[in-house]
Tab-separated table of C-alpha atoms and ligand atoms in Angstrom:
chain	number	residue	atom	x	y	z
A	1	MET	CA	126.746	97.915	116.331
A	2	ASN	CA	124.797	94.690	116.802
A	3	GLU	CA	125.351	91.427	114.976
A	4	THR	CA	122.296	91.361	112.757
A	5	SER	CA	122.640	94.669	110.950
A	6	LEU	CA	125.068	97.341	109.731
A	7	ASN	CA	124.765	101.071	109.193
A	8	ILE	CA	125.208	102.457	105.688
A	9	SER	CA	126.990	105.706	104.935
A	10	ILE	CA	126.473	107.188	101.477
A	11	ARG	CA	128.663	110.203	100.653
A	12	GLU	CA	128.488	112.493	97.645
A	13	VAL	CA	127.412	109.766	95.245
A	14	THR	CA	127.144	110.961	91.663
A	15	LYS	CA	126.239	108.859	88.625
A	16	LYS	CA	126.200	110.222	85.092
A	17	TYR	CA	124.974	108.664	81.864
A	18	ASP	CA	126.635	110.824	79.202
A	19	GLN	CA	125.605	114.353	80.185
A	20	PHE	CA	122.602	113.150	82.204
A	21	TYR	CA	122.879	112.998	85.989
A	22	ALA	CA	120.994	109.960	87.329
A	23	LEU	CA	122.338	110.821	90.817
A	24	LYS	CA	123.656	114.219	91.899
A	25	ASP	CA	125.827	114.424	94.991
A	26	VAL	CA	123.647	112.182	97.168
A	27	SER	CA	124.692	111.865	100.816
A	28	LEU	CA	122.759	110.089	103.528
A	29	GLU	CA	123.258	107.990	106.613
A	30	ILE	CA	121.145	104.898	107.207
A	31	ASN	CA	121.159	103.628	110.775
A	32	SER	CA	121.871	100.063	111.757
A	33	GLY	CA	118.576	98.133	111.847
A	34	GLU	CA	116.650	100.973	110.254
A	35	PHE	CA	113.887	100.597	107.663
A	36	MET	CA	114.797	103.339	105.180
A	37	THR	CA	112.668	103.963	102.111
A	38	LEU	CA	113.896	105.665	98.948
A	39	LEU	CA	110.787	107.371	97.577
A	40	GLY	CA	110.448	109.267	94.337
A	41	PRO	CA	108.603	109.344	91.020
A	42	SER	CA	109.544	107.065	88.140
A	43	GLY	CA	112.964	107.964	86.720
A	44	SER	CA	114.098	109.863	89.828
A	45	GLY	CA	117.157	107.638	90.446
A	46	LYS	CA	115.907	105.219	93.137
A	47	THR	CA	116.986	102.028	91.385
A	48	THR	CA	120.308	103.600	90.427
A	49	LEU	CA	121.040	104.386	94.069
A	50	LEU	CA	119.997	100.891	95.184
A	51	MET	CA	122.225	99.364	92.482
A	52	VAL	CA	125.123	101.495	93.724
A	53	LEU	CA	124.553	100.017	97.196
A	54	ALA	CA	124.357	96.508	95.754
A	55	GLY	CA	127.476	97.010	93.647
A	56	PHE	CA	125.841	96.443	90.251
A	57	THR	CA	126.343	100.095	89.267
A	58	ASN	CA	129.616	101.973	89.748
A	59	PRO	CA	129.150	105.646	90.583
A	60	ASP	CA	131.379	108.261	88.931
A	61	TYR	CA	132.117	109.749	92.305
A	62	GLY	CA	131.389	109.120	95.970
A	63	SER	CA	131.731	106.649	98.780
A	64	VAL	CA	129.561	103.868	100.220
A	65	LYS	CA	130.396	102.358	103.592
A	66	PHE	CA	128.781	99.372	105.289
A	67	GLY	CA	129.715	99.850	108.922
A	68	ASP	CA	133.315	101.093	108.822
A	69	GLU	CA	134.151	99.362	105.585
A	70	GLU	CA	134.358	101.151	102.234
A	71	VAL	CA	132.621	98.849	99.725
A	72	ILE	CA	132.650	100.928	96.559
A	73	LEU	CA	135.222	98.658	94.858
A	74	LYS	CA	133.726	95.404	96.157
A	75	PRO	CA	131.807	93.206	93.711
A	76	PRO	CA	128.143	92.503	94.578
A	77	HIS	CA	128.614	88.896	95.720
A	78	LEU	CA	131.162	89.951	98.337
A	79	ARG	CA	128.999	92.694	99.841
A	80	GLY	CA	126.907	90.302	101.948
A	81	ILE	CA	123.581	91.861	101.027
A	82	GLY	CA	120.187	90.280	100.439
A	83	MET	CA	118.344	91.644	97.446
A	84	VAL	CA	114.747	91.471	96.221
A	85	PHE	CA	114.160	92.716	92.683
A	86	GLN	CA	110.998	94.204	91.231
A	87	ASN	CA	110.437	91.308	88.820
A	88	TYR	CA	111.342	88.603	91.409
A	89	ALA	CA	114.177	87.266	89.186
A	90	LEU	CA	113.485	83.654	90.257
A	91	PHE	CA	114.863	80.688	88.331
A	92	PRO	CA	111.788	79.226	86.619
A	93	HIS	CA	113.311	75.770	86.064
A	94	MET	CA	114.153	75.312	89.763
A	95	THR	CA	111.844	74.375	92.636
A	96	VAL	CA	111.079	76.771	95.472
A	97	GLU	CA	113.672	75.027	97.657
A	98	GLN	CA	116.354	75.204	94.984
A	99	ASN	CA	115.673	78.907	94.421
A	100	VAL	CA	115.842	79.746	98.109
A	101	GLY	CA	118.946	77.578	98.635
A	102	TYR	CA	120.794	79.043	95.662
A	103	PRO	CA	122.740	81.732	97.571
A	104	GLN	CA	123.844	79.079	100.079
A	105	LYS	CA	125.034	76.829	97.265
A	106	LEU	CA	127.047	79.727	95.793
A	107	ARG	CA	128.644	80.276	99.172
A	108	GLY	CA	129.602	76.641	99.491
A	109	VAL	CA	127.384	76.008	102.527
A	110	SER	CA	126.903	72.299	103.365
A	111	THR	CA	123.818	70.425	102.156
A	112	ALA	CA	122.533	69.892	105.682
A	113	GLU	CA	122.946	73.538	106.685
A	114	THR	CA	121.394	74.683	103.403
A	115	LYS	CA	118.373	72.453	104.019
A	116	ARG	CA	117.987	73.824	107.526
A	117	SER	CA	118.330	77.487	106.507
A	118	VAL	CA	115.947	77.031	103.554
A	119	GLU	CA	113.323	75.545	105.870
A	120	GLU	CA	113.770	78.407	108.300
A	121	ALA	CA	113.535	81.050	105.548
A	122	LEU	CA	110.416	79.420	104.061
A	123	SER	CA	108.821	79.341	107.474
A	124	THR	CA	109.710	83.004	108.056
A	125	VAL	CA	107.873	84.004	104.868
A	126	LYS	CA	105.008	81.576	105.624
A	127	LEU	CA	105.667	79.150	102.785
A	128	GLU	CA	106.281	76.001	104.848
A	129	GLY	CA	105.552	72.840	102.885
A	130	LEU	CA	105.768	74.445	99.442
A	131	GLY	CA	109.463	73.751	98.930
A	132	HIS	CA	108.918	71.108	96.254
A	133	ARG	CA	106.652	73.260	94.119
A	134	GLY	CA	107.762	74.668	90.794
A	135	ILE	CA	107.826	78.460	90.442
A	136	ASN	CA	105.106	78.275	87.793
A	137	GLU	CA	102.793	76.626	90.313
A	138	LEU	CA	102.802	79.688	92.562
A	139	SER	CA	100.704	82.859	92.719
A	140	GLY	CA	102.323	86.287	92.359
A	141	GLY	CA	102.246	86.806	96.117
A	142	GLN	CA	103.867	83.415	96.744
A	143	ARG	CA	106.598	84.131	94.199
A	144	GLN	CA	107.348	87.373	95.979
A	145	ARG	CA	107.696	85.411	99.221
A	146	VAL	CA	110.126	82.992	97.548
A	147	ALA	CA	112.212	85.948	96.358
A	148	LEU	CA	112.190	87.301	99.890
A	149	ALA	CA	113.125	83.919	101.394
A	150	ARG	CA	116.035	83.706	98.966
A	151	ALA	CA	117.190	87.180	99.997
A	152	ILE	CA	117.173	86.399	103.720
A	153	VAL	CA	118.308	82.747	103.675
A	154	PHE	CA	121.899	83.616	104.628
A	155	LYS	CA	120.820	86.230	107.201
A	156	PRO	CA	122.371	89.260	105.507
A	157	LYS	CA	122.980	92.357	107.609
A	158	ILE	CA	121.601	94.534	104.834
A	159	LEU	CA	118.460	93.842	102.798
A	160	LEU	CA	117.773	95.828	99.613
A	161	MET	CA	114.336	95.747	97.991
A	162	ASP	CA	113.344	97.415	94.727
A	163	GLU	CA	109.579	97.923	94.438
A	164	PRO	CA	108.978	94.335	95.582
A	165	LEU	CA	105.186	94.667	95.815
A	166	SER	CA	104.430	96.582	92.638
A	167	ALA	CA	103.208	93.527	90.705
A	168	LEU	CA	100.646	92.580	93.358
A	169	ASP	CA	97.038	93.723	93.496
A	170	LYS	CA	96.114	96.441	95.980
A	171	LYS	CA	94.714	94.326	98.804
A	172	LEU	CA	97.585	91.830	98.796
A	173	ARG	CA	100.059	94.697	98.476
A	174	GLU	CA	98.659	96.375	101.578
A	175	GLU	CA	98.754	93.114	103.541
A	176	MET	CA	102.334	92.489	102.439
A	177	GLN	CA	103.383	95.998	103.488
A	178	ILE	CA	102.416	95.205	107.076
A	179	GLU	CA	103.965	91.719	106.863
A	180	LEU	CA	107.277	92.975	105.454
A	181	ARG	CA	107.485	95.571	108.177
A	182	GLN	CA	106.809	92.909	110.844
A	183	LEU	CA	109.435	90.686	109.250
A	184	HIS	CA	111.916	93.563	109.394
A	185	ASP	CA	111.162	94.039	113.091
A	186	THR	CA	111.757	90.325	113.716
A	187	LEU	CA	114.969	89.961	111.680
A	188	ASN	CA	116.311	93.430	112.492
A	189	MET	CA	118.486	93.742	109.386
A	190	THR	CA	119.098	97.200	107.907
A	191	THR	CA	116.536	97.530	105.116
A	192	VAL	CA	116.656	99.883	102.135
A	193	TYR	CA	113.339	99.790	100.360
A	194	VAL	CA	112.527	101.462	97.045
A	195	THR	CA	109.026	102.543	96.102
A	196	HIS	CA	107.251	105.256	94.097
A	197	ASP	CA	104.136	104.772	96.259
A	198	GLN	CA	104.049	107.482	98.944
A	199	LYS	CA	101.416	105.682	101.002
A	200	GLU	CA	103.529	102.536	101.044
A	201	ALA	CA	106.510	104.613	102.181
A	202	LEU	CA	104.490	106.264	104.969
A	203	THR	CA	103.155	102.873	106.100
A	204	MET	CA	106.412	100.944	106.253
A	205	SER	CA	109.339	103.225	106.982
A	206	ASP	CA	111.303	104.410	109.994
A	207	ARG	CA	112.539	107.209	107.761
A	208	ILE	CA	111.989	108.221	104.154
A	209	THR	CA	114.460	109.743	101.701
A	210	VAL	CA	112.595	111.593	98.960
A	211	ILE	CA	114.484	111.704	95.665
A	212	ASN	CA	113.631	113.735	92.581
A	213	ASP	CA	115.729	114.162	89.418
A	214	GLY	CA	118.650	112.363	91.050
A	215	GLU	CA	118.735	114.719	94.037
A	216	LEU	CA	117.879	114.175	97.672
A	217	MET	CA	114.911	116.451	98.391
A	218	GLN	CA	114.066	115.636	101.990
A	219	LEU	CA	114.912	113.037	104.588
A	220	GLY	CA	112.810	112.465	107.681
A	221	ARG	CA	110.362	110.329	109.590
A	222	PRO	CA	107.041	109.751	107.805
A	223	ASN	CA	105.146	112.245	109.981
A	224	GLU	CA	107.872	114.906	109.580
A	225	ILE	CA	107.770	114.652	105.815
A	226	TYR	CA	104.000	114.704	105.763
A	227	GLU	CA	103.527	117.550	108.252
A	228	HIS	CA	106.547	119.650	107.247
A	229	PRO	CA	107.269	119.207	103.552
A	230	ASN	CA	110.372	121.144	102.467
A	231	ASN	CA	108.950	122.365	99.201
A	232	HIS	CA	105.932	122.200	96.907
A	233	PHE	CA	107.193	119.053	95.173
A	234	ILE	CA	107.075	117.119	98.450
A	235	ALA	CA	103.798	118.720	99.561
A	236	ASP	CA	102.258	117.604	96.275
A	237	PHE	CA	103.912	114.184	96.059
A	238	ILE	CA	103.330	113.006	99.642
A	239	GLY	CA	99.678	112.788	100.569
A	240	GLU	CA	97.020	114.915	98.936
A	241	SER	CA	97.137	118.686	98.989
A	242	SER	CA	95.691	121.767	97.360
A	243	LEU	CA	98.367	124.420	96.822
A	244	LEU	CA	97.170	128.044	96.865
A	245	PRO	CA	99.409	130.974	95.834
A	246	VAL	CA	100.161	133.240	98.778
A	247	THR	CA	102.214	136.440	98.938
A	248	VAL	CA	104.141	137.265	102.112
A	249	ARG	CA	105.149	140.892	102.800
A	250	ASN	CA	106.385	142.313	106.107
A	251	GLY	CA	105.359	139.199	108.039
A	252	LYS	CA	101.821	139.232	106.616
A	253	ALA	CA	100.525	136.622	104.193
A	254	SER	CA	97.726	137.232	101.739
A	255	LEU	CA	95.798	135.200	99.227
A	256	ASN	CA	94.424	137.368	96.432
A	257	GLY	CA	94.523	140.443	98.677
A	258	GLU	CA	92.893	138.893	101.745
A	259	GLU	CA	94.967	138.162	104.807
A	260	VAL	CA	95.829	134.601	105.807
A	261	THR	CA	97.311	133.811	109.220
A	262	LEU	CA	100.183	131.351	109.050
A	263	ALA	CA	101.510	129.037	111.771
A	264	GLU	CA	104.955	129.138	110.207
A	265	GLY	CA	106.643	130.571	107.151
A	266	ALA	CA	105.713	134.268	107.462
A	267	GLU	CA	109.302	135.336	108.248
A	268	ARG	CA	110.436	135.505	104.643
A	269	SER	CA	108.874	137.789	102.067
A	270	GLY	CA	108.013	136.429	98.657
A	271	ASP	CA	105.594	134.233	96.754
A	272	PHE	CA	104.726	130.897	98.296
A	273	LEU	CA	102.119	128.165	98.218
A	274	LEU	CA	99.712	127.495	101.078
A	275	VAL	CA	99.414	123.744	101.663
A	276	VAL	CA	95.820	122.668	102.307
A	277	ARG	CA	95.533	118.988	103.252
A	278	PRO	CA	91.971	117.728	102.534
A	279	GLU	CA	91.670	116.050	105.929
A	280	LYS	CA	92.733	119.221	107.747
A	281	ALA	CA	90.281	121.478	105.922
A	282	PHE	CA	86.733	121.485	107.278
A	283	LEU	CA	83.270	122.748	106.438
A	284	ALA	CA	82.531	125.775	108.617
A	285	ASP	CA	79.071	126.942	109.728
A	286	LYS	CA	80.371	129.997	111.497
A	287	LYS	CA	83.718	131.747	111.664
A	288	VAL	CA	85.558	131.497	114.961
A	289	LYS	CA	89.031	132.739	115.849
A	290	GLY	CA	92.065	130.570	115.214
A	291	SER	CA	91.206	129.525	111.673
A	292	ASN	CA	91.448	130.881	108.152
A	293	TYR	CA	88.285	130.800	106.040
A	294	PHE	CA	87.716	130.495	102.340
A	295	VAL	CA	84.395	130.936	100.565
A	296	GLY	CA	83.606	129.048	97.410
A	297	LYS	CA	81.197	126.904	95.467
A	298	LEU	CA	80.942	123.138	95.768
A	299	ILE	CA	81.658	121.755	92.307
A	300	ASP	CA	82.000	118.044	93.085
A	301	SER	CA	81.161	115.647	95.907
A	302	ILE	CA	82.543	112.124	95.745
A	303	PHE	CA	81.669	109.204	98.030
A	304	GLN	CA	84.851	107.208	98.743
A	305	GLY	CA	83.703	104.802	101.435
A	306	GLU	CA	85.505	105.927	104.550
A	307	SER	CA	85.063	109.573	103.581
A	308	GLN	CA	83.385	112.043	101.257
A	309	LEU	CA	85.675	114.180	99.102
A	310	LEU	CA	84.363	117.675	98.384
A	311	VAL	CA	85.868	119.822	95.634
A	312	VAL	CA	85.340	123.540	96.171
A	313	LYS	CA	86.132	126.313	93.723
A	314	LEU	CA	87.181	129.386	95.670
A	315	SER	CA	85.441	132.683	95.023
A	316	SER	CA	86.167	135.073	97.886
A	317	ARG	CA	89.908	134.941	98.133
A	318	ASP	CA	90.880	133.805	94.788
A	319	ASP	CA	89.466	133.050	91.404
A	320	GLY	CA	89.530	129.561	90.110
A	321	HIS	CA	91.664	127.688	92.588
A	322	GLU	CA	90.225	124.491	93.949
A	323	VAL	CA	90.411	123.204	97.482
A	324	ARG	CA	89.631	119.629	98.449
A	325	VAL	CA	87.961	118.828	101.741
A	326	ARG	CA	87.709	115.311	103.123
A	327	VAL	CA	84.760	114.743	105.439
A	328	PRO	CA	84.984	111.510	107.473
A	329	ASN	CA	82.121	109.109	106.926
A	330	GLU	CA	80.994	109.180	110.585
A	331	SER	CA	80.057	112.812	110.212
A	332	VAL	CA	78.509	112.243	106.787
A	333	THR	CA	75.712	110.379	108.536
A	334	GLN	CA	75.508	112.946	111.314
A	335	LYS	CA	74.874	116.074	109.315
A	336	ALA	CA	73.665	116.856	105.877
A	337	LEU	CA	76.412	117.679	103.382
A	338	PRO	CA	76.071	120.660	101.054
A	339	LEU	CA	74.889	119.940	97.541
A	340	VAL	CA	76.899	120.508	94.405
A	341	GLY	CA	76.354	124.114	93.286
A	342	GLU	CA	75.840	125.490	96.790
A	343	ASN	CA	78.150	128.082	98.339
A	344	VAL	CA	80.253	126.798	101.219
A	345	THR	CA	82.775	128.145	103.699
A	346	ILE	CA	85.893	126.121	104.316
A	347	GLY	CA	88.001	126.481	107.442
A	348	LEU	CA	91.669	125.697	107.994
A	349	LYS	CA	93.128	126.050	111.479
A	350	VAL	CA	95.994	128.501	111.756
A	351	ALA	CA	98.009	125.653	113.284
A	352	ASP	CA	97.515	123.738	110.012
A	353	SER	CA	98.290	126.742	107.781
A	354	TYR	CA	101.834	126.760	106.422
A	355	VAL	CA	103.473	127.650	103.144
A	356	VAL	CA	106.128	126.050	100.947
A	357	SER	CA	108.169	127.440	98.091
B	1	ADP	P1	113.758	105.009	89.193
B	1	ADP	O1	114.176	103.693	89.754
B	1	ADP	O2	113.605	106.078	90.222
B	1	ADP	O3	112.512	104.914	88.346
B	1	ADP	P2	116.253	104.852	87.718
B	1	ADP	O4	117.266	104.906	88.805
B	1	ADP	O5	115.968	103.519	87.129
B	1	ADP	O6	114.908	105.558	88.217
B	1	ADP	O7	116.686	105.819	86.557
B	1	ADP	C1	117.030	107.178	86.779
B	1	ADP	C2	117.347	107.833	85.456
B	1	ADP	O8	118.545	107.304	84.924
B	1	ADP	C3	116.264	107.594	84.406
B	1	ADP	O9	116.084	108.775	83.668
B	1	ADP	C4	116.848	106.505	83.554
B	1	ADP	O10	116.383	106.607	82.247
B	1	ADP	C5	118.344	106.786	83.633
B	1	ADP	N1	119.128	105.537	83.479
B	1	ADP	C6	119.116	104.488	84.328
B	1	ADP	N2	119.950	103.520	83.917
B	1	ADP	C7	120.501	103.977	82.774
B	1	ADP	C8	121.471	103.440	81.844
B	1	ADP	N3	122.015	102.246	82.030
B	1	ADP	N4	121.803	104.217	80.777
B	1	ADP	C9	121.252	105.434	80.600
B	1	ADP	N5	120.352	105.997	81.430
B	1	ADP	C10	119.974	105.284	82.492
B	2	MG	MG1	113.268	101.814	89.578
């Protein structure tokens, strides 16, 4: 274990509100220095789990360890964590400096040391020179930086963040995602980051824990979760996908009676969903071995800047299901795209063909 971070061990954490389970038997290990994201839709239990880590919510059952120490009975202010809330939670009547120095004041740190650590924290979040400003004189992005500076001013070994970028506009949010990740790499504290934005999670995380209805659905590196979703919820929630009903019998998969060759997932018989990622599907001129093909009619074609999104209604294999195909812009200029109403053939490499339940 190094000095700047601690591992977190969460065991069998359950939280009930009356008969409703906000968290159901959640267990996970977060490595020292790791950037772990809790990802899930609204109401899935992300904030509840973060509040259990912070000590603001007591679970009905379970254990939370920071390093070797059980912290479940420790009050929040003794847990040594830095915390950034969704709504910033800054003190509006205090200056930037006073806000950032507040945790130091609470801890009884000397005036000189507080001044030094506040300057360092403000410089880390690129707010040098704004210490005397009032909170109301700052933009949303600057306020978020103040909240971050306040969370890291005492160099906590664990940093918890609850949707810290959700109030910012898209461009600033995307810039801040990269910046926060770089900051994490510099400071090296264990970070638990909550978001409902799958792209944000893919961009920032070492690993992602997907939560739905209070339950841990999948835990893995961003590429693992994207390329090997455990179930249709994850396949649908992370990235874009078209899900087509497939039946597997005796090692053979079929879509509406026509055979589909799968890279994985043909061992079990039953009804499954074929995951078609738009960027993996392609427009096919001719059929060659090693891919599955689907014939259909182009019903929509949408220019999205870096790519063109084609929506195809399948006819050959299936009636009514739609498949989305993303054609990169470079090839848009190279060859003519089909027109809406035309029949098209879509290919999907066998290597990219897998099913979920
Ligand atoms: P998320 O952060 O993923 O949006 P939360 O952890 O805030 O979700 O909430 C999970 C579920 O628990 C929600 O259905 C929410 O309504 C419920 N919940 C959270 N806090 C309370 C509470 N204090 N009393 C009752 N229900 C709550
Ligand atoms: Mg929340």
